Short mmCIF file of C-alpha atoms in Angstrom, two decimals:
data_model
loop_
_atom_site.label_atom_id
_atom_site.label_comp_id
_atom_site.label_asym_id
_atom_site.label_seq_id
_atom_site.Cartn_x
_atom_site.Cartn_y
_atom_site.Cartn_z
CA UNK A 853 -23.18 38.29 4.79
CA UNK A 854 -23.81 37.15 1.38
CA UNK A 855 -23.23 33.74 0.40
CA UNK A 856 -20.44 33.39 -2.20
CA UNK A 857 -21.04 30.97 -5.33
CA UNK A 858 -18.44 30.12 -7.63
CA UNK A 859 -20.04 29.37 -11.13
CA UNK A 860 -17.73 27.26 -13.28
CA UNK A 861 -19.10 27.45 -16.99
CA UNK A 862 -17.66 27.80 -20.37
CA UNK A 863 -20.52 29.24 -22.19
CA UNK A 864 -20.45 33.00 -21.88
CA UNK A 865 -24.29 33.49 -22.23
CA UNK A 866 -25.06 30.84 -19.83
CA UNK A 867 -22.44 32.46 -17.28
CA UNK A 868 -24.01 35.82 -17.33
CA UNK A 869 -27.41 34.29 -17.01
CA UNK A 870 -26.32 32.67 -13.84
CA UNK A 871 -24.53 35.54 -12.60
CA UNK A 872 -27.61 37.72 -12.90
CA UNK A 873 -30.18 35.20 -11.54
CA UNK A 874 -28.14 34.25 -8.80
CA UNK A 875 -27.30 37.83 -7.80
CA UNK A 876 -30.88 38.68 -7.83
CA UNK A 877 -31.33 35.71 -5.34
CA UNK A 878 -28.79 37.68 -2.96
CA UNK A 879 -25.72 35.50 -3.52
CA UNK A 880 -22.30 36.91 -4.42
CA UNK A 881 -21.24 35.27 -7.68
CA UNK A 882 -17.80 34.54 -8.74
CA UNK A 883 -17.26 32.88 -12.04
CA UNK A 884 -14.76 30.87 -13.86
CA UNK A 885 -14.55 29.94 -17.55
CA UNK A 886 -13.14 26.52 -17.04
CA UNK A 887 -11.46 24.15 -14.34
CA UNK A 888 -8.35 25.91 -14.19
CA UNK A 889 -9.86 29.53 -13.36
CA UNK A 890 -11.93 27.74 -10.94
CA UNK A 891 -8.95 26.31 -8.93
CA UNK A 892 -7.33 29.91 -9.05
CA UNK A 893 -10.70 31.41 -7.82
CA UNK A 894 -10.65 28.79 -4.96
CA UNK A 895 -7.19 30.00 -4.23
CA UNK A 896 -8.23 33.60 -4.06
CA UNK A 897 -11.12 33.20 -1.69
CA UNK A 898 -13.48 30.42 -0.49
CA UNK A 899 -16.71 30.00 -2.11
CA UNK A 900 -19.64 28.77 0.09
CA UNK A 901 -20.72 26.68 -3.06
CA UNK A 902 -19.59 25.52 -6.36
CA UNK A 903 -21.83 24.99 -9.56
CA UNK A 904 -19.64 22.95 -11.99
CA UNK A 905 -20.11 22.33 -15.66
CA UNK A 906 -18.78 19.03 -16.82
CA UNK A 907 -17.76 19.47 -20.42
CA UNK A 908 -15.28 22.66 -20.65
CA UNK A 909 -12.20 23.39 -22.43
CA UNK A 910 -8.65 23.58 -20.79
CA UNK A 911 -9.59 21.69 -17.74
CA UNK A 912 -13.07 19.64 -17.63
CA UNK A 913 -15.41 19.36 -14.89
CA UNK A 914 -14.47 16.13 -13.68
CA UNK A 915 -10.65 16.71 -13.27
CA UNK A 916 -11.74 20.10 -11.59
CA UNK A 917 -14.15 18.11 -9.27
CA UNK A 918 -11.07 15.74 -8.35
CA UNK A 919 -9.00 18.86 -7.67
CA UNK A 920 -11.48 20.61 -5.47
CA UNK A 921 -12.23 17.59 -3.41
CA UNK A 922 -8.51 17.13 -2.92
CA UNK A 923 -8.23 20.85 -1.90
CA UNK A 924 -11.25 22.10 -0.11
CA UNK A 925 -13.16 19.14 0.49
CA UNK A 926 -16.15 20.67 2.76
CA UNK A 927 -17.38 22.98 -0.15
CA UNK A 928 -20.72 21.58 -1.58
CA UNK A 929 -20.61 20.91 -5.40
CA UNK A 930 -23.43 20.80 -7.68
CA UNK A 931 -22.81 19.30 -11.21
CA UNK A 932 -24.65 21.08 -13.63
CA UNK A 933 -24.62 19.53 -17.02
CA UNK A 934 -26.76 18.44 -20.07
CA UNK A 935 -24.23 15.63 -20.61
CA UNK A 936 -25.98 12.46 -19.45
CA UNK A 937 -23.19 9.78 -19.39
CA UNK A 938 -21.34 11.57 -16.59
CA UNK A 939 -22.41 8.97 -13.73
CA UNK A 940 -20.26 6.46 -15.33
CA UNK A 941 -17.44 8.66 -14.10
CA UNK A 942 -16.36 7.66 -10.60
CA UNK A 943 -15.37 11.20 -9.85
CA UNK A 944 -18.66 12.37 -10.49
CA UNK A 945 -20.04 10.57 -7.34
CA UNK A 946 -18.16 13.10 -5.40
CA UNK A 947 -20.66 15.75 -6.06
CA UNK A 948 -23.27 16.77 -3.60
CA UNK A 949 -26.03 17.17 -6.05
CA UNK A 950 -26.76 16.90 -9.69
CA UNK A 951 -28.74 19.45 -11.81
CA UNK A 952 -29.71 18.97 -15.51
CA UNK A 953 -28.65 22.23 -17.25
CA UNK A 954 -31.48 24.24 -18.36
CA UNK A 955 -32.45 28.04 -19.22
CA UNK A 956 -35.03 27.66 -16.24
CA UNK A 957 -32.89 27.93 -13.21
CA UNK A 958 -35.57 26.82 -10.68
CA UNK A 959 -34.00 23.39 -9.94
CA UNK A 960 -30.61 24.96 -9.72
CA UNK A 961 -31.67 27.68 -7.21
CA UNK A 962 -33.55 25.12 -5.16
CA UNK A 963 -30.56 22.99 -5.01
CA UNK A 964 -28.19 25.67 -3.94
CA UNK A 965 -30.73 26.78 -1.19
CA UNK A 966 -31.01 23.16 0.13
CA UNK A 967 -27.37 22.57 0.07
CA UNK A 968 -26.54 25.77 1.74
CA UNK A 969 -29.04 25.18 4.52
CA UNK A 970 -27.56 21.65 5.09
CA UNK A 971 -24.13 23.02 5.17
CA UNK A 972 -25.35 25.43 7.99
CA UNK A 973 -27.18 22.79 9.99
CA UNK A 974 -23.96 20.58 9.82
CA UNK B 1178 -15.41 -14.92 -13.28
CA UNK B 1179 -15.51 -11.51 -11.74
CA UNK B 1180 -12.93 -9.21 -12.93
CA UNK B 1181 -10.42 -8.66 -10.05
CA UNK B 1182 -7.77 -5.77 -9.86
CA UNK B 1183 -5.21 -5.94 -7.18
CA UNK B 1184 -3.87 -2.60 -5.80
CA UNK B 1185 -0.67 -3.36 -3.77
CA UNK B 1186 0.18 -0.57 -1.33
CA UNK B 1187 3.93 -0.20 -1.63
CA UNK B 1188 4.56 3.17 -0.16
CA UNK B 1189 5.59 1.92 3.23
CA UNK B 1190 8.60 3.81 4.76
CA UNK B 1191 9.37 1.06 7.05
CA UNK B 1192 11.15 3.66 9.62
CA UNK B 1193 11.78 1.11 12.18
CA UNK B 1194 13.82 -0.88 9.58
CA UNK B 1195 16.21 1.90 9.18
CA UNK B 1196 18.91 1.60 7.87
CA UNK B 1197 17.82 -0.96 5.53
CA UNK B 1198 15.18 1.40 4.46
CA UNK B 1199 17.57 4.46 4.06
CA UNK B 1200 17.65 4.02 0.47
CA UNK B 1201 14.56 1.98 -0.43
CA UNK B 1202 10.89 1.62 0.60
CA UNK B 1203 10.10 -1.15 2.74
CA UNK B 1204 8.55 -3.58 0.04
CA UNK B 1205 12.02 -3.30 -1.77
CA UNK B 1206 13.77 -4.57 1.37
CA UNK B 1207 15.84 -7.66 0.40
CA UNK B 1208 14.54 -10.95 2.21
CA UNK B 1209 15.67 -14.68 2.20
CA UNK B 1210 18.89 -13.98 0.27
CA UNK B 1211 17.36 -13.30 -3.22
CA UNK B 1212 13.77 -11.96 -2.81
CA UNK B 1213 12.39 -8.48 -2.08
CA UNK B 1214 9.65 -8.49 0.54
CA UNK B 1215 6.92 -7.33 -2.00
CA UNK B 1216 7.75 -10.58 -4.00
CA UNK B 1217 5.73 -12.72 -1.65
CA UNK B 1218 2.47 -10.54 -2.23
CA UNK B 1219 3.27 -10.21 -6.01
CA UNK B 1220 3.75 -14.14 -6.18
CA UNK B 1221 0.66 -14.62 -4.12
CA UNK B 1222 -1.36 -12.73 -6.75
CA UNK B 1223 0.09 -14.71 -9.69
CA UNK B 1224 -0.44 -18.13 -7.91
CA UNK B 1225 -3.91 -17.05 -7.08
CA UNK B 1226 -4.64 -16.27 -10.76
CA UNK B 1227 -4.93 -12.39 -9.91
CA UNK B 1228 -3.10 -10.87 -12.87
CA UNK B 1229 -3.83 -7.38 -13.06
CA UNK B 1230 -1.79 -5.70 -10.38
CA UNK B 1231 -0.74 -2.35 -9.78
CA UNK B 1232 1.78 -1.28 -7.09
CA UNK B 1233 1.33 2.25 -5.65
CA UNK B 1234 4.68 3.70 -4.49
CA UNK B 1235 5.63 7.12 -3.40
CA UNK B 1236 9.08 7.91 -1.70
CA UNK B 1237 12.16 6.01 -2.34
CA UNK B 1238 10.70 4.06 -5.15
CA UNK B 1239 13.43 3.74 -7.50
CA UNK B 1240 14.89 0.39 -6.02
CA UNK B 1241 11.31 -0.90 -6.07
CA UNK B 1242 10.52 0.26 -9.54
CA UNK B 1243 13.65 -1.20 -10.86
CA UNK B 1244 12.90 -4.68 -9.24
CA UNK B 1245 9.27 -4.75 -10.55
CA UNK B 1246 10.68 -3.73 -13.99
CA UNK B 1247 13.32 -6.26 -14.23
CA UNK B 1248 11.41 -9.16 -12.45
CA UNK B 1249 8.00 -8.93 -13.09
CA UNK B 1250 7.60 -8.06 -16.58
CA UNK B 1251 6.58 -11.63 -17.22
CA UNK B 1252 2.85 -11.37 -17.49
CA UNK B 1253 0.93 -11.26 -20.89
CA UNK B 1254 -0.06 -7.77 -21.96
CA UNK B 1255 -2.14 -9.01 -24.79
CA UNK B 1256 -4.45 -11.08 -22.35
CA UNK B 1257 -4.80 -7.85 -20.25
CA UNK B 1258 -2.36 -9.13 -17.62
CA UNK B 1259 0.25 -6.75 -16.02
CA UNK B 1260 2.16 -5.85 -13.03
CA UNK B 1261 2.58 -2.10 -13.18
CA UNK B 1262 4.17 0.62 -10.73
CA UNK B 1263 2.28 3.66 -10.32
CA UNK B 1264 4.28 6.49 -8.53
CA UNK B 1265 2.18 9.08 -6.66
CA UNK B 1266 0.66 11.37 -9.40
CA UNK B 1267 -0.42 14.36 -7.31
CA UNK B 1268 -3.37 14.53 -9.90
CA UNK B 1269 -5.82 15.26 -7.11
CA UNK B 1270 -3.78 17.35 -4.72
CA UNK B 1271 -0.02 18.21 -3.95
CA UNK B 1272 0.31 16.03 -1.01
CA UNK B 1273 1.92 12.40 -0.35
CA UNK B 1274 -0.59 9.88 0.38
CA UNK B 1275 -2.33 10.84 3.71
CA UNK B 1276 -3.21 7.16 4.60
CA UNK B 1277 -4.04 3.92 2.94
CA UNK B 1278 -7.43 4.96 1.79
CA UNK B 1279 -6.06 8.30 0.36
CA UNK B 1280 -3.45 6.12 -1.71
CA UNK B 1281 -6.46 4.30 -3.45
CA UNK B 1282 -8.56 7.57 -3.67
CA UNK B 1283 -5.85 9.38 -5.39
CA UNK B 1284 -5.80 6.73 -7.93
CA UNK B 1285 -9.42 6.58 -8.55
CA UNK B 1286 -8.85 7.46 -12.33
CA UNK B 1287 -7.03 4.24 -12.56
CA UNK B 1288 -10.06 2.22 -11.21
CA UNK B 1289 -12.12 4.11 -13.55
CA UNK B 1290 -10.16 2.92 -16.55
CA UNK B 1291 -10.11 -0.58 -15.33
CA UNK B 1292 -13.52 -0.85 -13.89
CA UNK B 1293 -13.21 -4.01 -12.11
CA UNK B 1294 -15.95 -6.06 -10.39
CA UNK B 1295 -13.85 -6.42 -7.36
CA UNK B 1296 -10.68 -4.76 -5.91
CA UNK B 1297 -8.06 -6.62 -4.20
CA UNK B 1298 -6.22 -4.28 -1.81
CA UNK B 1299 -2.96 -5.61 -0.27
CA UNK B 1300 0.14 -4.48 1.43
CA UNK B 1301 3.53 -4.87 -0.02
CA UNK B 1302 5.00 -4.94 3.44
CA UNK B 1303 4.01 -8.45 4.43
CA UNK B 1304 5.62 -11.97 4.21
CA UNK B 1305 3.13 -14.93 3.73
CA UNK B 1306 1.46 -17.15 1.27
CA UNK B 1307 -2.02 -16.89 0.77
CA UNK B 1308 -4.61 -17.89 -1.97
CA UNK B 1309 -6.79 -14.93 -2.59
CA UNK B 1310 -8.97 -16.86 -4.53
CA UNK B 1311 -10.55 -18.59 -1.70
CA UNK B 1312 -11.20 -15.06 -0.11
CA UNK B 1313 -12.68 -14.06 -3.28
CA UNK B 1314 -15.06 -17.01 -3.31
CA UNK B 1315 -15.98 -16.38 0.49
CA UNK B 1316 -16.48 -12.67 -0.53
CA UNK B 1317 -19.02 -13.68 -3.14
CA UNK B 1318 -20.70 -16.43 -1.21
CA UNK B 1319 -21.50 -13.89 1.61
CA UNK B 1320 -22.61 -11.33 -0.85
CA UNK B 1321 -20.24 -8.97 0.87
CA UNK B 1322 -19.43 -5.30 0.01
CA UNK B 1323 -16.12 -5.67 1.91
CA UNK B 1324 -14.13 -8.80 3.34
CA UNK B 1325 -11.27 -8.34 5.45
CA UNK B 1326 -8.49 -11.09 5.97
CA UNK B 1327 -7.91 -11.92 9.65
CA UNK B 1328 -5.31 -14.09 11.30
CA UNK B 1329 -5.60 -15.50 14.84
CA UNK B 1330 -3.29 -13.97 17.27
CA UNK B 1331 -2.85 -14.13 21.09
CA UNK B 1332 -4.73 -11.32 22.79
CA UNK B 1333 -1.67 -9.95 24.44
CA UNK B 1334 -0.53 -8.77 20.96
CA UNK B 1335 -3.64 -6.58 20.38
CA UNK B 1336 -1.80 -3.34 20.68
CA UNK B 1337 0.14 -4.23 17.47
CA UNK B 1338 -2.87 -4.80 15.23
CA UNK B 1339 -6.26 -3.65 13.90
CA UNK B 1340 -8.48 -5.92 15.80
CA UNK B 1341 -11.63 -7.52 14.11
CA UNK B 1342 -14.60 -8.23 16.16
CA UNK B 1343 -17.03 -10.77 14.63
CA UNK B 1344 -20.28 -12.62 15.16
CA UNK B 1345 -20.54 -16.47 14.67
CA UNK B 1346 -21.13 -15.85 11.16
CA UNK B 1347 -17.73 -14.08 10.80
CA UNK B 1348 -19.75 -10.72 10.04
CA UNK B 1349 -17.54 -7.95 11.34
CA UNK B 1350 -19.30 -6.19 14.22
CA UNK B 1351 -16.55 -4.06 15.30
CA UNK B 1352 -12.88 -2.77 14.35
CA UNK B 1353 -10.38 -1.24 16.68
CA UNK B 1354 -6.79 -0.04 15.69
CA UNK B 1355 -4.38 -1.36 18.45
CA UNK B 1356 -6.91 -1.63 21.43
CA UNK B 1357 -5.48 -2.24 24.97
CA UNK B 1358 -8.80 -4.22 25.56
CA UNK B 1359 -9.34 -6.27 22.59
CA UNK B 1360 -12.64 -8.15 21.50
CA UNK B 1361 -11.67 -11.74 21.38
CA UNK B 1362 -13.00 -14.36 19.04
CA UNK B 1363 -16.26 -15.98 19.94
CA UNK B 1364 -15.52 -19.06 22.02
CA UNK B 1365 -11.87 -18.50 22.25
CA UNK B 1366 -11.10 -15.88 25.10
CA UNK B 1367 -7.46 -15.83 24.50
CA UNK B 1368 -7.52 -15.28 20.87
CA UNK B 1369 -7.99 -12.25 18.55
CA UNK B 1370 -8.48 -11.71 14.90
CA UNK B 1371 -5.99 -9.41 13.41
CA UNK B 1372 -6.47 -7.69 10.35
CA UNK B 1373 -3.68 -8.51 7.56
CA UNK B 1374 -4.49 -5.43 5.63
CA UNK B 1375 -5.83 -7.65 2.79
CA UNK B 1376 -9.30 -6.47 1.72
CA UNK B 1377 -11.56 -7.49 -1.01
CA UNK B 1378 -14.08 -4.76 -1.91
CA UNK B 1379 -16.94 -4.34 -4.33
CA UNK B 1380 -15.72 -1.62 -6.68
CA UNK B 1381 -18.62 0.67 -6.58
CA UNK B 1382 -19.10 0.47 -2.77
CA UNK B 1383 -15.22 1.13 -2.31
CA UNK B 1384 -15.46 4.20 -4.83
CA UNK B 1385 -18.46 5.51 -2.81
CA UNK B 1386 -16.74 5.07 0.65
CA UNK B 1387 -13.51 6.55 -0.35
CA UNK B 1388 -15.12 9.83 -1.75
CA UNK B 1389 -16.96 9.94 1.36
CA UNK B 1390 -13.84 9.66 3.39
CA UNK B 1391 -11.98 11.99 1.05
CA UNK B 1392 -14.62 14.74 1.81
CA UNK B 1393 -14.53 14.29 5.62
CA UNK B 1394 -12.14 14.85 8.27
CA UNK B 1395 -10.36 11.57 8.62
CA UNK B 1396 -7.14 10.03 8.76
CA UNK B 1397 -8.02 8.43 5.32
CA UNK B 1398 -7.06 4.92 6.50
CA UNK B 1399 -8.64 1.78 5.74
CA UNK B 1400 -8.36 0.65 9.31
CA UNK B 1401 -8.98 3.72 11.30
CA UNK B 1402 -11.57 5.19 9.28
CA UNK B 1403 -13.13 3.30 6.20
CA UNK B 1404 -13.82 -0.14 7.85
CA UNK B 1405 -15.49 1.26 10.85
CA UNK B 1406 -17.74 3.76 8.75
CA UNK B 1407 -18.98 0.36 6.90
CA UNK B 1408 -19.79 -1.56 9.85
CA UNK B 1409 -23.42 -1.83 10.53
CA UNK B 1410 -24.20 -0.19 7.14
CA UNK B 1411 -22.60 -2.28 4.43
CA UNK B 1412 -21.85 -6.25 4.29
CA UNK B 1413 -18.73 -6.46 5.92
CA UNK B 1414 -17.15 -9.94 6.77
CA UNK B 1415 -13.88 -11.35 8.02
CA UNK B 1416 -12.13 -14.17 5.97
CA UNK B 1417 -10.31 -16.52 8.22
CA UNK B 1418 -6.72 -16.78 7.07
CA UNK B 1419 -6.52 -20.38 7.82
CA UNK B 1420 -8.98 -20.97 4.88
CA UNK B 1421 -6.57 -19.34 2.40
CA UNK B 1422 -3.30 -20.05 4.22
CA UNK B 1423 -1.04 -21.76 1.42
CA UNK B 1424 1.64 -22.71 3.92
CA UNK B 1425 -0.88 -24.26 6.31
CA UNK B 1426 1.21 -23.08 9.24
CA UNK B 1427 -0.51 -19.68 9.90
CA UNK B 1428 2.71 -17.81 8.75
CA UNK B 1429 2.38 -14.13 8.18
CA UNK B 1430 4.96 -11.60 9.21
CA UNK B 1431 5.17 -7.84 9.23
CA UNK B 1432 8.93 -7.62 9.51
CA UNK B 1433 8.48 -4.12 10.84
CA UNK B 1434 11.70 -4.03 13.02
CA UNK B 1435 15.19 -5.04 12.56
CA UNK B 1436 14.85 -7.75 15.28
CA UNK B 1437 11.56 -9.06 13.52
CA UNK B 1438 13.45 -9.00 10.09
CA UNK B 1439 16.42 -10.93 11.53
CA UNK B 1440 14.18 -13.54 13.14
CA UNK B 1441 12.23 -13.98 9.97
CA UNK B 1442 15.37 -14.46 7.93
CA UNK B 1443 16.87 -16.66 10.14
CA UNK B 1444 13.98 -18.99 10.30
CA UNK B 1445 14.74 -19.92 6.60
CA UNK B 1446 18.09 -21.68 7.61
CA UNK B 1447 16.36 -23.91 9.92
CA UNK B 1448 15.90 -27.57 8.75
CA UNK B 1449 12.18 -27.21 8.33
CA UNK B 1450 11.40 -23.56 8.09
CA UNK B 1451 7.97 -22.34 8.62
CA UNK B 1452 7.87 -20.41 5.52
CA UNK B 1453 8.23 -23.03 2.84
CA UNK B 1454 10.07 -21.82 -0.25
CA UNK B 1455 10.03 -25.20 -1.96
CA UNK B 1456 6.45 -25.66 -2.69
CA UNK B 1457 6.40 -26.23 -6.64
CA UNK B 1458 2.72 -25.48 -6.70
CA UNK B 1459 3.31 -21.95 -5.16
CA UNK B 1460 6.56 -20.53 -6.55
CA UNK B 1461 7.97 -17.49 -4.99
CA UNK B 1462 9.25 -15.39 -8.00
CA UNK B 1463 11.72 -12.79 -7.95
CA UNK B 1464 14.43 -10.94 -10.09
CA UNK B 1465 17.90 -12.36 -10.16
CA UNK B 1466 20.95 -11.19 -12.18
CA UNK B 1467 22.54 -14.13 -13.79
CA UNK B 1468 25.75 -15.18 -11.78
CA UNK B 1469 27.72 -18.31 -11.69
CA UNK B 1470 26.75 -21.05 -9.07
CA UNK B 1471 27.83 -20.67 -5.51
CA UNK B 1472 31.10 -22.11 -4.96
CA UNK B 1473 33.35 -23.07 -1.57
CA UNK B 1474 37.15 -23.39 -2.06
CA UNK B 1475 40.29 -24.29 -0.20
CA UNK B 1476 40.71 -27.26 2.06
CA UNK B 1477 43.60 -26.56 4.33
CA UNK B 1478 44.11 -27.07 7.98
CA UNK B 1479 42.48 -23.62 9.38
CA UNK B 1480 41.80 -22.45 6.06
CA UNK B 1481 38.68 -24.39 4.98
CA UNK B 1482 35.93 -22.94 2.74
CA UNK B 1483 32.79 -23.91 4.57
CA UNK B 1484 29.01 -23.16 4.75
CA UNK B 1485 27.03 -24.84 7.25
CA UNK B 1486 23.27 -24.40 8.22
CA UNK B 1487 23.17 -21.54 5.59
CA UNK B 1488 21.69 -20.07 2.47
CA UNK B 1489 24.19 -19.49 -0.10
CA UNK B 1490 23.12 -17.60 -3.34
CA UNK B 1491 24.63 -17.59 -6.89
CA UNK B 1492 27.62 -15.62 -7.44
CA UNK B 1493 29.03 -16.42 -3.90
CA UNK B 1494 32.43 -17.71 -3.30
CA UNK B 1495 33.49 -18.94 0.25
CA UNK B 1496 37.14 -18.97 -0.17
CA UNK B 1497 38.87 -20.44 2.53
CA UNK B 1498 36.49 -18.83 5.19
CA UNK B 1499 33.61 -20.29 7.51
CA UNK B 1500 29.99 -19.32 7.37
CA UNK B 1501 27.53 -20.62 9.87
CA UNK B 1502 23.73 -20.08 10.21
CA UNK B 1503 23.66 -17.16 7.83
CA UNK B 1504 22.06 -16.16 4.93
CA UNK B 1505 24.41 -14.83 1.85
CA UNK B 1506 22.66 -12.85 -1.15
CA UNK B 1507 24.18 -13.13 -4.58
CA UNK B 1508 27.92 -12.10 -5.10
CA UNK B 1509 28.96 -12.45 -1.41
CA UNK B 1510 32.67 -13.28 -1.06
CA UNK B 1511 34.26 -14.58 2.37
CA UNK B 1512 37.97 -14.69 2.24
CA UNK B 1513 40.34 -17.02 3.98
CA UNK B 1514 40.29 -17.32 7.62
CA UNK B 1515 37.28 -15.04 7.99
CA UNK B 1516 34.32 -16.23 9.98
CA UNK B 1517 30.75 -15.25 9.38
CA UNK B 1518 27.96 -16.43 12.08
CA UNK B 1519 24.44 -15.89 12.71
CA UNK B 1520 24.54 -12.79 9.95
CA UNK B 1521 22.73 -11.79 6.91
CA UNK B 1522 25.01 -10.56 4.11
CA UNK B 1523 23.10 -8.64 1.33
CA UNK B 1524 24.36 -8.57 -2.44
CA UNK B 1525 27.95 -7.79 -3.26
CA UNK B 1526 29.33 -7.92 0.36
CA UNK B 1527 33.01 -8.78 0.79
CA UNK B 1528 34.44 -10.02 3.87
CA UNK B 1529 38.22 -9.55 4.30
CA UNK B 1530 40.69 -12.13 5.47
CA UNK B 1531 40.36 -12.76 9.10
CA UNK B 1532 37.46 -10.72 9.71
CA UNK B 1533 34.82 -12.01 12.07
CA UNK B 1534 31.29 -11.02 11.74
CA UNK B 1535 28.53 -12.24 14.16
CA UNK B 1536 24.79 -11.33 14.59
CA UNK B 1537 25.17 -8.76 11.69
CA UNK B 1538 23.28 -7.59 8.89
CA UNK B 1539 25.38 -6.10 6.18
CA UNK B 1540 23.65 -4.18 3.52
CA UNK B 1541 24.82 -4.27 -0.19
CA UNK B 1542 28.28 -3.59 -1.49
CA UNK B 1543 29.96 -3.28 2.06
CA UNK B 1544 33.60 -4.21 2.06
CA UNK B 1545 34.73 -5.49 5.59
CA UNK B 1546 38.34 -4.85 5.70
CA UNK B 1547 40.85 -7.72 6.55
CA UNK B 1548 40.74 -8.54 10.38
CA UNK B 1549 37.67 -6.34 11.37
CA UNK B 1550 35.32 -7.66 13.91
CA UNK B 1551 31.69 -6.79 14.12
CA UNK B 1552 29.33 -8.15 16.40
CA UNK B 1553 31.72 -9.01 19.23
CA UNK B 1554 31.95 -5.54 21.10
CA UNK B 1555 28.26 -3.85 20.79
CA UNK B 1556 29.64 -0.69 22.49
CA UNK B 1557 32.30 -0.39 19.95
CA UNK B 1558 29.92 -1.39 17.12
CA UNK B 1559 27.15 1.35 18.32
CA UNK B 1560 29.64 4.23 17.70
CA UNK B 1561 29.50 3.38 13.98
CA UNK B 1562 26.56 1.19 13.23
CA UNK B 1563 22.87 0.68 14.29
CA UNK B 1564 22.68 -1.85 17.17
CA UNK B 1565 19.25 -3.14 18.19
CA UNK B 1566 18.19 -3.89 21.76
CA UNK B 1567 18.57 -7.44 21.19
CA UNK B 1568 22.22 -6.96 19.91
CA UNK B 1569 21.84 -7.21 16.25
CA UNK B 1570 24.40 -4.79 14.43
CA UNK B 1571 23.32 -3.26 11.14
CA UNK B 1572 25.92 -1.99 8.62
CA UNK B 1573 24.34 0.51 6.09
CA UNK B 1574 24.46 -0.03 2.37
CA UNK B 1575 27.81 0.98 0.67
CA UNK B 1576 29.31 2.26 4.00
CA UNK B 1577 33.15 2.72 3.60
CA UNK B 1578 35.14 1.05 6.54
#
């Protein structure tokens, strides 16, 4: 069965890029434009992994991260951001991995693969 | 000096203290005539120069909230000092706090804002006098990530406590909740070290361990989950309560049951109580409404207003009745020919003429009608009131008789 990845990203262009590239890798991709939508998606069906942007309108990534951990604590979460100061934020330490935002998705794809394998091994 | 933030866990339901906890959380239960249980922990903080304090509450918190607002609004906000109540926010999830560790985790955003170097985690349920600064110094000398305050107990009591196992250096090498076969103190085969639920954490380590715990299957409890997960991995030490015990007699009570509550109160009317409330260097602060001083009136044969071996608060009038070995909170009236013995009467209780009360705790604002007897026929009392195994009667707050 295809692994389900929830991508939370407010920028439409990037969101489409992630969808396309991750689908090409064989994943099923769900997407959300902000934290609130992400929480809704979470209620609709459990993804296997979440890629989370930090700076977003409506509900930002840190707030969302807290809510996800409070709800579905076992789903691996990747913080995907270009905002460098996030590690000051205690809640950011709840993420499983950190990837710097880039048009080149190699690092993101590798990280997704690694975390999904680790999760299966667990 | 390191920046210290105290987090007082004040959500205890205190179910075994029912009906005293019917309308209030355990930390708000009155104690020693004019105090609330939480006053001891908060006073320890102030006396230890810890002046940034959050009290975490959840259910039945109105009484506690009011008490802290009225009585503890005494620190200097411009100097960054405060005692503030944080009710459960449900910012992270919709549940009540799942355990002691979860209570702190759910307030991670508060830790974020404060960014202290050290976090002192306390329980609002216990009565003791302790200098937390001594423990903080020990924590720093040992370069510890976590320090757990521990008190010596007889090994026979192990099933009631979290038992700490230490090496000769007081490094914690084991921790078990309520063990049948406890690990004893090195060199003291009859003694155990019981965790007092008082912890000093390095903030960063605390946050990391809380997050790990939040993301795993766990009961989210410091004693059951966090401490065991840190042993052998982080620098975890025990701090001997004797080195921070302000009273010097090893006094620490978890007044968890009505019987324990009764005993701890009654200790205060002895000539030299174990818990010394008179230390000018270690005042126990509280909130008190302003009432006139206590008075005793009438001096007729058989109608003497007397109080012996008792604590009588402001606003009380002993008017031709007798009070022995009892603790009277403010505004208690004892009318003519009434007898009160070995009892705890909370604020606003009124004992009618010829009424007799023995070994009874009467919660706030109860009027005992003239001639009524309580504590003399326990079978009869048990039909209306809570009666404990040792024969203490509890009349709930505001009960109409």
